[in-house]
PDB file of C-alpha atoms in Angstrom:
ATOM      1  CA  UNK A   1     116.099 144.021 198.623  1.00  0.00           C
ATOM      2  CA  UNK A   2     119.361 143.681 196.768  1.00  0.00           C
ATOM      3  CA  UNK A   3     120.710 139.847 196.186  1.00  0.00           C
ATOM      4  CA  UNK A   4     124.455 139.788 195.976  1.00  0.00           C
ATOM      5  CA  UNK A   5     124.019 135.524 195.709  1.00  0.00           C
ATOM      6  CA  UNK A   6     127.537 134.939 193.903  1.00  0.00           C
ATOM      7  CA  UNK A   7     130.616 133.617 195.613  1.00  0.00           C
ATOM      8  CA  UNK A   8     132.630 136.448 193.878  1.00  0.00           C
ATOM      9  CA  UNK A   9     130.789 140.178 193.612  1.00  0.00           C
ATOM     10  CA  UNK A  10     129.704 140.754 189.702  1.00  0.00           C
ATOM     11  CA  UNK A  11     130.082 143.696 188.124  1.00  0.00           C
ATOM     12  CA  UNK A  12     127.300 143.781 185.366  1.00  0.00           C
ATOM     13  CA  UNK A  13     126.406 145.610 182.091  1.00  0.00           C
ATOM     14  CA  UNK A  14     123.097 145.165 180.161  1.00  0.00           C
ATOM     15  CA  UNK A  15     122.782 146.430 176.542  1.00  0.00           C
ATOM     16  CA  UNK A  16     123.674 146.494 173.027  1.00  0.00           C
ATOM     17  CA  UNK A  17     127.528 145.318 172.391  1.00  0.00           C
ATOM     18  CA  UNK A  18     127.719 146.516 169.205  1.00  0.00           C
ATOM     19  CA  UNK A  19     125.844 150.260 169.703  1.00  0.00           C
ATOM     20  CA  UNK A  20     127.884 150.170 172.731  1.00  0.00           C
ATOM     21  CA  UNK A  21     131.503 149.237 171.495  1.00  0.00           C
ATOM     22  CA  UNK A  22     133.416 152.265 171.943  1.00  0.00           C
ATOM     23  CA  UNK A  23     131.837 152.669 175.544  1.00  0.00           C
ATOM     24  CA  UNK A  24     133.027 149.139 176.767  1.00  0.00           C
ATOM     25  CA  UNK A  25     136.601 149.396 175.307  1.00  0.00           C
ATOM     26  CA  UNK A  26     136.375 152.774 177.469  1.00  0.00           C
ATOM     27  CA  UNK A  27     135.072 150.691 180.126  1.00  0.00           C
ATOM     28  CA  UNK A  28     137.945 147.932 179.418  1.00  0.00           C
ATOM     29  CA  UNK A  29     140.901 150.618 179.163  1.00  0.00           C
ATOM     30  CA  UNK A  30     139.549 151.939 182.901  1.00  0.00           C
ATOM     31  CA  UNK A  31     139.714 148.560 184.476  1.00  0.00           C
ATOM     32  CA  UNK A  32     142.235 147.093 182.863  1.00  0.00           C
ATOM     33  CA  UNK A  33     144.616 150.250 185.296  1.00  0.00           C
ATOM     34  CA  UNK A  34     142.805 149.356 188.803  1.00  0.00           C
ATOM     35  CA  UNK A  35     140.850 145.850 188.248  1.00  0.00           C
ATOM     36  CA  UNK A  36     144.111 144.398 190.563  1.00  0.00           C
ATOM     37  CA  UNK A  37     143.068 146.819 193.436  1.00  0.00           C
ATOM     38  CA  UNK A  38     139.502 145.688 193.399  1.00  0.00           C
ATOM     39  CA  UNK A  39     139.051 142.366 195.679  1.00  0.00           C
ATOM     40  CA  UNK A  40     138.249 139.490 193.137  1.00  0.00           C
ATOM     41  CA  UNK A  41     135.300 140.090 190.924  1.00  0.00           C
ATOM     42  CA  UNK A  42     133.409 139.545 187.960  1.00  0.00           C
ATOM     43  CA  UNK A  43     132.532 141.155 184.830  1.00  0.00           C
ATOM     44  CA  UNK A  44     129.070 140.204 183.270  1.00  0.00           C
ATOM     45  CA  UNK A  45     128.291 141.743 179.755  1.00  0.00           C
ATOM     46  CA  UNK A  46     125.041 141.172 178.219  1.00  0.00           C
ATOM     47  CA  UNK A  47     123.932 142.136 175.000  1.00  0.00           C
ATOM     48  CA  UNK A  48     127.293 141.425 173.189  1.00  0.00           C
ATOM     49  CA  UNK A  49     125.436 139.765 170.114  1.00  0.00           C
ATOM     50  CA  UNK A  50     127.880 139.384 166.937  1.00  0.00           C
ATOM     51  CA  UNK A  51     130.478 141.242 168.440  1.00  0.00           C
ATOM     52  CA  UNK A  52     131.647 138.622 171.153  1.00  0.00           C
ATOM     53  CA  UNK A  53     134.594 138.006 169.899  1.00  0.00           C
ATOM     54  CA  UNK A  54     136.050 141.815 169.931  1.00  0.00           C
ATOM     55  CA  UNK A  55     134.387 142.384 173.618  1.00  0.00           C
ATOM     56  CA  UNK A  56     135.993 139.253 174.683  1.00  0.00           C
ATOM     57  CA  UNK A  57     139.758 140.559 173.243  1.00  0.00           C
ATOM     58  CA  UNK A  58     138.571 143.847 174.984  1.00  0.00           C
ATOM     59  CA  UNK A  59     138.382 142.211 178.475  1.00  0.00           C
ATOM     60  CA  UNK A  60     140.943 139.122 177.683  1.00  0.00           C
ATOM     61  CA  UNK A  61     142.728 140.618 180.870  1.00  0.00           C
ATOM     62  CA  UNK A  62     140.197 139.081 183.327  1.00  0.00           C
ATOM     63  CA  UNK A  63     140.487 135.583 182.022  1.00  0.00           C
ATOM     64  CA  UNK A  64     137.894 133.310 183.297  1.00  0.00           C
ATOM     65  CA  UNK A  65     136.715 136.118 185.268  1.00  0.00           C
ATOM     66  CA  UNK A  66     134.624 137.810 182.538  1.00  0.00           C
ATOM     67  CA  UNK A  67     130.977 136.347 181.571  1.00  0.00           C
ATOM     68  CA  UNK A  68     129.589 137.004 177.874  1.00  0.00           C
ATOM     69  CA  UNK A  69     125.878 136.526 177.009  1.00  0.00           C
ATOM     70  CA  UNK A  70     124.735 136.860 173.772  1.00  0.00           C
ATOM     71  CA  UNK A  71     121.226 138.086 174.226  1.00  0.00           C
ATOM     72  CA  UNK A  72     118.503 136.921 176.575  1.00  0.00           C
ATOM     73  CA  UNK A  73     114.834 137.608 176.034  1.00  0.00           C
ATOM     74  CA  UNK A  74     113.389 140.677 177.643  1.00  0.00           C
ATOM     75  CA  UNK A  75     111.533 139.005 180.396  1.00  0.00           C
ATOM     76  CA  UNK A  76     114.826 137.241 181.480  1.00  0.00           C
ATOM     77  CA  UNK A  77     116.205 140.934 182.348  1.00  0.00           C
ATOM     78  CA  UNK A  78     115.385 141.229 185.828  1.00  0.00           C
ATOM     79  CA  UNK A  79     116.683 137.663 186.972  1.00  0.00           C
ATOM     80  CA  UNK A  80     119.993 138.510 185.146  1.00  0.00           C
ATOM     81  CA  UNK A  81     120.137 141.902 186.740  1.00  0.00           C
ATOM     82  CA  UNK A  82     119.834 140.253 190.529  1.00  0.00           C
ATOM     83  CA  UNK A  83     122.839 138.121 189.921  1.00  0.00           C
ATOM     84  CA  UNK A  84     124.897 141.736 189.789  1.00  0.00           C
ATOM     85  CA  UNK A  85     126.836 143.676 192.916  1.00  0.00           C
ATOM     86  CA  UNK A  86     126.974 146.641 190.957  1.00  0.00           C
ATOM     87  CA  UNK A  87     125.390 147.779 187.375  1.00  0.00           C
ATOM     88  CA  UNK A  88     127.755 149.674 185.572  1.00  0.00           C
ATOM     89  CA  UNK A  89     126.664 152.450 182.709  1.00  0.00           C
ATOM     90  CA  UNK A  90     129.961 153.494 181.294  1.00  0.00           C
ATOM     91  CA  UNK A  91     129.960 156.471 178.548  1.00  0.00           C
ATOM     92  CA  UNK A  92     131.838 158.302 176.706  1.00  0.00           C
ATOM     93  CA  UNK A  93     131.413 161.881 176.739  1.00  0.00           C
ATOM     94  CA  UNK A  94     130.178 162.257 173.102  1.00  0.00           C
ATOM     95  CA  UNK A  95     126.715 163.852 171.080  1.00  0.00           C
ATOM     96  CA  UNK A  96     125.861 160.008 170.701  1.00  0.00           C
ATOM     97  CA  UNK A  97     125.930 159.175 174.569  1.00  0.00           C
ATOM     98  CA  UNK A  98     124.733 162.706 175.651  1.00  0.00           C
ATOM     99  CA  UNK A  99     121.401 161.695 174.077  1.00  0.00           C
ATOM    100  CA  UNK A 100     121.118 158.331 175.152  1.00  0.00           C
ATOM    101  CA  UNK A 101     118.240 157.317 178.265  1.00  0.00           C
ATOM    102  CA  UNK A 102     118.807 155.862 181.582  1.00  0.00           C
ATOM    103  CA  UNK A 103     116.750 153.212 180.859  1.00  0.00           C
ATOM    104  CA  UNK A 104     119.953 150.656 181.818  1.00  0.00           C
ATOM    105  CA  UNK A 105     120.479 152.802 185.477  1.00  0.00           C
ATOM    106  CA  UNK A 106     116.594 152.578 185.857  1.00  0.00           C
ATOM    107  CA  UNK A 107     116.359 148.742 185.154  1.00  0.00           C
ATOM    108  CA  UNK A 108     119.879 148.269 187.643  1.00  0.00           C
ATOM    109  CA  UNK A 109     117.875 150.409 190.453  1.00  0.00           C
ATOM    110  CA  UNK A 110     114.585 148.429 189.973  1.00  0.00           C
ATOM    111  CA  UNK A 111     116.757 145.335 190.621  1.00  0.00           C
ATOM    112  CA  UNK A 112     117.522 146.675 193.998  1.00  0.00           C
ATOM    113  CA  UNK A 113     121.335 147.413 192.233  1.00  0.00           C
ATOM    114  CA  UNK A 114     123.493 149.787 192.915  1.00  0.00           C
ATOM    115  CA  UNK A 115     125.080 151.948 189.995  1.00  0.00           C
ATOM    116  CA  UNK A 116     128.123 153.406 189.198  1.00  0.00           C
ATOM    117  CA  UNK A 117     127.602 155.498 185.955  1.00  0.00           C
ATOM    118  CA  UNK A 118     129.533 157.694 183.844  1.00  0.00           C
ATOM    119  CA  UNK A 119     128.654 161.684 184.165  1.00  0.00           C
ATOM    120  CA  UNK A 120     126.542 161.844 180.688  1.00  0.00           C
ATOM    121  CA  UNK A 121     122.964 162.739 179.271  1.00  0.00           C
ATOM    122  CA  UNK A 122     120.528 161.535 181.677  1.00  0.00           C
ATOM    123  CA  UNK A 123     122.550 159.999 184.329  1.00  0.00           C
ATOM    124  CA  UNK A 124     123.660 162.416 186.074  1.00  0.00           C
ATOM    125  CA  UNK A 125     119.835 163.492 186.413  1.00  0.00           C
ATOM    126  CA  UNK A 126     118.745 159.950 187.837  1.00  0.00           C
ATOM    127  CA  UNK A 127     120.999 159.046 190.324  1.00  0.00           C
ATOM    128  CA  UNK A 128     121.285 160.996 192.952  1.00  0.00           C
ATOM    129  CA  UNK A 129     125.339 160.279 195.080  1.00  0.00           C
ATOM    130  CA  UNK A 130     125.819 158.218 197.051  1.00  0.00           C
ATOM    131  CA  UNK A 131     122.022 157.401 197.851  1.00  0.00           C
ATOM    132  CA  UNK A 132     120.789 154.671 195.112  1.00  0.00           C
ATOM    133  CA  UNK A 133     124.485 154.918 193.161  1.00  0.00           C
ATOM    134  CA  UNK A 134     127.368 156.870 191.834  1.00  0.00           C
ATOM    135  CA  UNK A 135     128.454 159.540 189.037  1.00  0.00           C
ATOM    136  CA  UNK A 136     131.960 158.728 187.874  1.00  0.00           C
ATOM    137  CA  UNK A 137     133.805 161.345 186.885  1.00  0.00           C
ATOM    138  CA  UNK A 138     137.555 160.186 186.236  1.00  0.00           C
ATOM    139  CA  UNK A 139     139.102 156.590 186.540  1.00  0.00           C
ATOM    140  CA  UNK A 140     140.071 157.409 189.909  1.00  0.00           C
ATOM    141  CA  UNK A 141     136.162 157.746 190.144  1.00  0.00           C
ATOM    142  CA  UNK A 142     135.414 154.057 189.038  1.00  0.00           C
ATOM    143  CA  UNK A 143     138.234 152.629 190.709  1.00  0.00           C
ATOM    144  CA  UNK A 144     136.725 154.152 194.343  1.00  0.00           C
ATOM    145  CA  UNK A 145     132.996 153.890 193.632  1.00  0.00           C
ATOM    146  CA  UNK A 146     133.503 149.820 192.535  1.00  0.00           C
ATOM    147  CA  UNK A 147     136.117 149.112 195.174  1.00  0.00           C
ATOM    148  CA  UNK A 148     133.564 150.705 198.219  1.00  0.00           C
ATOM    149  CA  UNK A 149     130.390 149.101 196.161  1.00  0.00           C
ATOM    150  CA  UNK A 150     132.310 145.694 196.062  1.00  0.00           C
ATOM    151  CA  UNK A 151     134.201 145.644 199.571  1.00  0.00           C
ATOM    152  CA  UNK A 152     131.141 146.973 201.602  1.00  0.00           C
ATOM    153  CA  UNK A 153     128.021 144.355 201.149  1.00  0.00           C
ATOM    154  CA  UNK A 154     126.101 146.338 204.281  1.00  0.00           C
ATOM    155  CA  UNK A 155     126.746 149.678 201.711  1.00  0.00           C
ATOM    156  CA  UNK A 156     125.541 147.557 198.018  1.00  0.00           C
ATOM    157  CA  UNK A 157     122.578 146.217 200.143  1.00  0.00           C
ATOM    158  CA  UNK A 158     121.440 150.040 201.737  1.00  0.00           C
ATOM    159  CA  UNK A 159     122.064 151.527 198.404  1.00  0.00           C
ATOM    160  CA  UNK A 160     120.472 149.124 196.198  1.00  0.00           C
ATOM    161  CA  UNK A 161     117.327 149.073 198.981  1.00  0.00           C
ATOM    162  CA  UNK A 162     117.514 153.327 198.073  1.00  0.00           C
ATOM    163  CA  UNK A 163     117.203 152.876 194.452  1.00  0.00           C
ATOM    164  CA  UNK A 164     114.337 150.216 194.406  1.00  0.00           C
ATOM    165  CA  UNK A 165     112.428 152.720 196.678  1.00  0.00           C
ATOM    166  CA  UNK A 166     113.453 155.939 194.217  1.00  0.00           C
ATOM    167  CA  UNK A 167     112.012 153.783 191.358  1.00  0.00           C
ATOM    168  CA  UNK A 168     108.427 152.589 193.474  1.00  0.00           C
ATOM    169  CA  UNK A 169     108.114 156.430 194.374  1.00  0.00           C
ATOM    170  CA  UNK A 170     109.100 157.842 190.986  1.00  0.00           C
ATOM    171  CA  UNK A 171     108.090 154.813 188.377  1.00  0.00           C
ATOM    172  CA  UNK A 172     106.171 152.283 187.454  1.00  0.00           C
ATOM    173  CA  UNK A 173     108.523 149.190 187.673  1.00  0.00           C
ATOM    174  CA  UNK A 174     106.564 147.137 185.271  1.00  0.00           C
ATOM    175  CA  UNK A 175     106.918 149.961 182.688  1.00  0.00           C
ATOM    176  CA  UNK A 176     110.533 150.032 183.237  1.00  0.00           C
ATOM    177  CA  UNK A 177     110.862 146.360 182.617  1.00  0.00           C
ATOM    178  CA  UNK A 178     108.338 146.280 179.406  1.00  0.00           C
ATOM    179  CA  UNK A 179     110.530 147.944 177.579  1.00  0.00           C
TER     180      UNK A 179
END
């Protein structure tokens, strides 16, 4: 089942900072309008390589409040993953994002995480509202999805426990995580 084992929920993001720039300053301009109506969180952004600094200016709104990890090796995915509330796949609507995978919603859901994810390309084909996760439309969208996701641990645990059994019915978790 899902592990929720901070103090303060975590909102997490796995992937490629630089590839994935323009999607996390999306990401940053959403939060930085409703992040004060969420109860106190976390924002946990791995992947951000060389491009650390700019992510960090990005976020520089949540303070202390925002983790940055470089890069972790492969196998260190799923114990990073467990440490989230929520996995977040945030994209712009452009030809770039339209053909990207779900790879990052399928990895979340394997966790036993719930997702909020942005209506593009694959997502909207994996997860399936509001049983393992949640298409975000508009910023009024994200705000919702995160706030019920991060106020409701009974909800993050029943969703998360939907996803992980999508993924045993539908995929081979080891082949998700080899990757």
């Amino acid at each position: 089942g899902i592990r929720c084992p901070e103090t303060m929920p975590v909102i997490g993001w796995v992937g490629d900072g630089y590839a994935h720039r323009h999607n996390l300053e999306y990401f940053a301009k959403l939060l930085m309008q409703f992040v004060h109506e969420l109860p106190p969180c976390r924002l946990r952004l791995v992947g951000v390589l060389a491009y650390r600094k700019e992510i960090k200016s990005m976020f520089s709104f949540l303070d202390d409040r925002l983790d940055l990890i470089d890069w972790i090796i492969p196998v260190e995915i799923p114990k990073i993953i467990s440490s989230f509330s929520v996995g977040i796949m945030p994209l712009l609507a452009d030809e770039f994002n339209a053909g990207k995978s779900g790879l990052k919603i399928l990895e979340y859901m394997t966790a036993g995480i719930p997702v909020v994810a942005s209506n593009v390309g694959e997502n909207k084909l994996i997860v399936d509202p509001p049983k393992h996760g949640f298409i975000a439309c508009s910023e009024e969208d994200w705000r919702n999805y995160l706030n019920m996701i991060l106020t409701n641990p009974d909800m993050c645990k029943q969703i998360g426990n939907r996803g992980r059994a999508f993924i045993d019915a539908h995929y081979d978790r080891f082949t998700v995580y080899s990757q």
